[in-house]
mmCIF file of C-alpha atoms in Angstrom:
data_model
loop_
_atom_site.group_PDB
_atom_site.id
_atom_site.type_symbol
_atom_site.label_atom_id
_atom_site.label_comp_id
_atom_site.label_asym_id
_atom_site.label_seq_id
_atom_site.Cartn_x
_atom_site.Cartn_y
_atom_site.Cartn_z
ATOM 1 C CA MET W 26 -0.053 -0.130 -0.045
ATOM 2 C CA ASN W 27 1.454 3.400 -0.819
ATOM 3 C CA GLU W 28 1.947 6.090 1.921
ATOM 4 C CA PRO W 29 -0.601 8.859 1.333
ATOM 5 C CA THR W 30 0.885 11.993 0.502
ATOM 6 C CA GLU W 31 -1.970 14.516 0.861
ATOM 7 C CA ASN W 32 -4.516 14.920 3.575
ATOM 8 C CA GLU W 33 -7.114 12.302 3.254
ATOM 9 C CA ALA W 34 -10.434 11.111 4.506
ATOM 10 C CA SER W 35 -12.110 7.745 4.407
ATOM 11 C CA VAL W 36 -14.909 5.829 5.819
ATOM 12 C CA ARG W 37 -15.279 2.242 6.619
ATOM 13 C CA GLN W 38 -18.185 0.036 7.892
ATOM 14 C CA GLU W 39 -17.122 -2.080 10.718
ATOM 15 C CA THR W 40 -18.981 -4.359 12.833
ATOM 16 C CA GLY W 41 -21.183 -2.237 15.180
ATOM 17 C CA GLY W 42 -21.068 1.081 13.079
ATOM 18 C CA LEU W 43 -19.174 3.522 10.816
ATOM 19 C CA VAL W 44 -15.749 4.750 11.556
ATOM 20 C CA LEU W 45 -14.086 7.856 10.396
ATOM 21 C CA ASN W 46 -10.354 7.798 9.397
ATOM 22 C CA LEU W 47 -8.575 11.140 8.633
ATOM 23 C CA GLU W 48 -4.719 11.650 7.815
ATOM 24 C CA TYR W 49 -3.192 15.074 7.957
ATOM 25 C CA THR W 50 0.385 16.160 7.541
ATOM 26 C CA LEU W 51 1.383 18.851 9.963
ATOM 27 C CA PRO W 52 4.397 21.404 9.910
ATOM 28 C CA ALA W 53 5.556 20.707 13.514
ATOM 29 C CA VAL W 54 7.365 17.849 15.307
ATOM 30 C CA PRO W 55 5.338 15.173 16.964
ATOM 31 C CA GLU W 56 6.101 16.512 20.284
ATOM 32 C CA GLU W 57 4.553 20.104 19.417
ATOM 33 C CA VAL W 58 1.610 18.304 17.881
ATOM 34 C CA PHE W 59 0.989 16.346 20.902
ATOM 35 C CA ARG W 60 1.110 19.422 23.023
ATOM 36 C CA MET W 61 -1.274 20.996 20.907
ATOM 37 C CA LEU W 62 -3.790 18.272 21.354
ATOM 38 C CA THR W 63 -3.488 17.971 24.997
ATOM 39 C CA GLU W 64 -3.108 21.416 26.600
ATOM 40 C CA PRO W 65 -6.055 23.227 27.379
ATOM 41 C CA SER W 66 -4.627 26.713 26.570
ATOM 42 C CA GLU W 67 -3.611 25.306 23.033
ATOM 43 C CA LEU W 68 -6.741 23.412 22.312
ATOM 44 C CA ALA W 69 -8.942 26.782 22.881
ATOM 45 C CA VAL W 70 -6.779 28.271 19.825
ATOM 46 C CA TRP W 71 -7.858 25.786 17.195
ATOM 47 C CA TRP W 72 -10.473 23.163 18.230
ATOM 48 C CA GLY W 73 -13.520 23.095 16.546
ATOM 49 C CA PRO W 74 -15.033 24.016 13.158
ATOM 50 C CA ARG W 75 -14.919 27.447 11.980
ATOM 51 C CA GLY W 76 -17.065 29.959 13.812
ATOM 52 C CA PHE W 77 -16.796 27.976 17.090
ATOM 53 C CA THR W 78 -14.895 28.766 20.126
ATOM 54 C CA ILE W 79 -13.756 26.906 23.200
ATOM 55 C CA PRO W 80 -14.510 29.251 26.053
ATOM 56 C CA ALA W 81 -13.519 26.434 28.752
ATOM 57 C CA ALA W 82 -11.301 23.476 28.550
ATOM 58 C CA GLU W 83 -10.451 21.127 31.238
ATOM 59 C CA VAL W 84 -7.898 18.483 30.872
ATOM 60 C CA ASN W 85 -6.738 15.722 33.303
ATOM 61 C CA LEU W 86 -4.112 13.950 31.062
ATOM 62 C CA SER W 87 -3.755 10.688 32.597
ATOM 63 C CA GLU W 88 -5.234 7.142 31.685
ATOM 64 C CA GLY W 89 -8.537 7.268 33.299
ATOM 65 C CA GLY W 90 -8.315 10.872 33.568
ATOM 66 C CA ARG W 91 -11.249 13.062 32.215
ATOM 67 C CA TYR W 92 -11.475 16.327 29.965
ATOM 68 C CA ARG W 93 -14.464 18.546 29.305
ATOM 69 C CA PHE W 94 -14.783 21.353 26.563
ATOM 70 C CA ARG W 95 -17.536 23.873 26.281
ATOM 71 C CA MET W 96 -17.823 24.762 22.722
ATOM 72 C CA ALA W 97 -19.672 27.968 21.461
ATOM 73 C CA PRO W 98 -20.980 28.517 18.090
ATOM 74 C CA ALA W 99 -21.151 32.043 16.609
ATOM 75 C CA ASP W 100 -24.914 32.358 17.151
ATOM 76 C CA GLY W 101 -26.238 30.032 19.365
ATOM 77 C CA GLU W 102 -25.867 28.290 22.899
ATOM 78 C CA PRO W 103 -22.870 26.777 24.323
ATOM 79 C CA PHE W 104 -22.752 23.075 24.497
ATOM 80 C CA HIS W 105 -20.361 20.499 26.005
ATOM 81 C CA LEU W 106 -18.374 17.491 25.174
ATOM 82 C CA SER W 107 -16.375 15.248 27.366
ATOM 83 C CA GLY W 108 -14.682 11.640 27.775
ATOM 84 C CA GLU W 109 -12.144 9.845 29.378
ATOM 85 C CA PHE W 110 -8.585 9.209 28.215
ATOM 86 C CA LEU W 111 -7.905 5.416 27.727
ATOM 87 C CA GLU W 112 -4.161 5.434 26.404
ATOM 88 C CA ILE W 113 -1.542 8.168 26.606
ATOM 89 C CA ASP W 114 1.740 7.459 24.886
ATOM 90 C CA PRO W 115 3.533 10.965 24.234
ATOM 91 C CA PRO W 116 4.058 12.087 21.728
ATOM 92 C CA TRP W 117 2.970 9.071 19.479
ATOM 93 C CA ARG W 118 -0.696 8.190 20.672
ATOM 94 C CA LEU W 119 -3.837 9.425 22.309
ATOM 95 C CA VAL W 120 -6.922 7.544 22.589
ATOM 96 C CA TYR W 121 -9.968 8.775 24.573
ATOM 97 C CA THR W 122 -13.774 8.458 24.621
ATOM 98 C CA PHE W 123 -16.086 11.352 22.964
ATOM 99 C CA ARG W 124 -19.239 11.969 24.396
ATOM 100 C CA TRP W 125 -21.611 14.836 23.513
ATOM 101 C CA GLU W 126 -23.354 16.013 26.900
ATOM 102 C CA GLU W 127 -26.421 17.359 25.101
ATOM 103 C CA PRO W 128 -26.669 14.496 22.419
ATOM 104 C CA THR W 129 -29.168 14.151 19.594
ATOM 105 C CA PRO W 130 -31.007 11.003 19.389
ATOM 106 C CA ASP W 131 -28.437 9.735 16.975
ATOM 107 C CA ASP W 132 -25.392 10.428 19.064
ATOM 108 C CA ARG W 133 -23.596 7.476 21.017
ATOM 109 C CA ASP W 134 -20.159 7.519 22.626
ATOM 110 C CA THR W 135 -17.194 6.938 20.423
ATOM 111 C CA VAL W 136 -13.603 6.518 20.774
ATOM 112 C CA VAL W 137 -11.123 8.714 19.339
ATOM 113 C CA ASP W 138 -7.659 7.238 18.432
ATOM 114 C CA LEU W 139 -4.739 9.778 17.210
ATOM 115 C CA SER W 140 -1.597 8.343 16.232
ATOM 116 C CA LEU W 141 1.463 10.568 15.359
ATOM 117 C CA GLY W 142 4.325 9.758 13.277
ATOM 118 C CA SER W 143 7.644 11.669 12.190
ATOM 119 C CA ILE W 144 7.539 12.510 8.483
ATOM 120 C CA GLY W 145 10.548 14.751 7.302
ATOM 121 C CA GLN W 146 10.496 17.835 9.657
ATOM 122 C CA GLY W 147 6.604 17.456 10.389
ATOM 123 C CA THR W 148 4.067 15.043 11.636
ATOM 124 C CA ARG W 149 1.551 12.626 10.235
ATOM 125 C CA LEU W 150 -1.525 12.755 12.226
ATOM 126 C CA VAL W 151 -3.962 9.770 11.765
ATOM 127 C CA LEU W 152 -7.277 9.994 13.328
ATOM 128 C CA SER W 153 -9.802 7.181 13.675
ATOM 129 C CA GLN W 154 -13.195 7.789 15.387
ATOM 130 C CA GLY W 155 -16.316 5.555 15.736
ATOM 131 C CA PRO W 156 -18.266 3.796 15.701
ATOM 132 C CA PHE W 157 -21.038 6.037 14.605
ATOM 133 C CA LEU W 158 -24.699 5.164 14.398
ATOM 134 C CA THR W 159 -25.472 7.174 11.152
ATOM 135 C CA GLU W 160 -23.590 8.625 8.200
ATOM 136 C CA GLU W 161 -25.121 11.934 9.227
ATOM 137 C CA ARG W 162 -23.357 11.947 12.511
ATOM 138 C CA LEU W 163 -20.212 10.720 10.891
ATOM 139 C CA SER W 164 -20.371 13.546 8.380
ATOM 140 C CA LEU W 165 -20.803 16.196 11.160
ATOM 141 C CA HIS W 166 -17.523 14.737 12.677
ATOM 142 C CA ARG W 167 -15.752 14.597 9.563
ATOM 143 C CA ASN W 168 -16.492 18.126 8.918
ATOM 144 C CA GLY W 169 -15.633 19.335 12.549
ATOM 145 C CA TRP W 170 -12.350 17.476 12.412
ATOM 146 C CA THR W 171 -11.288 18.575 8.846
ATOM 147 C CA GLU W 172 -11.999 22.233 9.863
ATOM 148 C CA SER W 173 -10.231 21.728 13.130
ATOM 149 C CA PHE W 174 -7.096 20.228 11.815
ATOM 150 C CA GLU W 175 -7.066 23.317 9.155
ATOM 151 C CA LYS W 176 -7.170 25.508 11.922
ATOM 152 C CA LEU W 177 -4.372 23.525 13.649
ATOM 153 C CA GLN W 178 -2.336 23.655 10.598
ATOM 154 C CA ALA W 179 -2.687 27.409 10.208
ATOM 155 C CA VAL W 180 -1.514 27.779 13.926
ATOM 156 C CA LEU W 181 1.397 25.858 13.409
ATOM 157 C CA GLU W 182 2.465 27.280 10.222
ATOM 158 C CA SER W 183 2.008 30.737 11.923
ATOM 159 C CA ARG W 184 4.563 29.638 14.520
ATOM 160 C CA ALA W 185 7.082 28.209 12.283
#
């Protein structure tokens, strides 16, 4: 199988639901990317789709530790997401549960698996999240992660 050379997205059906897979190449070393993925002050800079802010982020970065973000759309009421860290291997891997605290009927808890690898002077970030109950919820997360990673990439480029 050839190594992907550009940012890619794919979806595969797995037992129990749909899984989102994304890959991004970011212009920073894995240690810096991992820090951006785990420090509340950095998450507040890039997390969420365009037009959303993170007015509050709490992170207890330990296996079994919890996180909670308050997300605010440009025009609407804030909402929350939270979860538990299942695996932490700095700067190579981060696995955690993802739960909307104000879920829609089609929401279910998912697991996010982020793997980082060195590629040249940058980092290859691979995300897997699922299982999702519906294509609609998977699409919402695909769009959210894509816009978030675009914001992360812009932040990292501005600091280079």
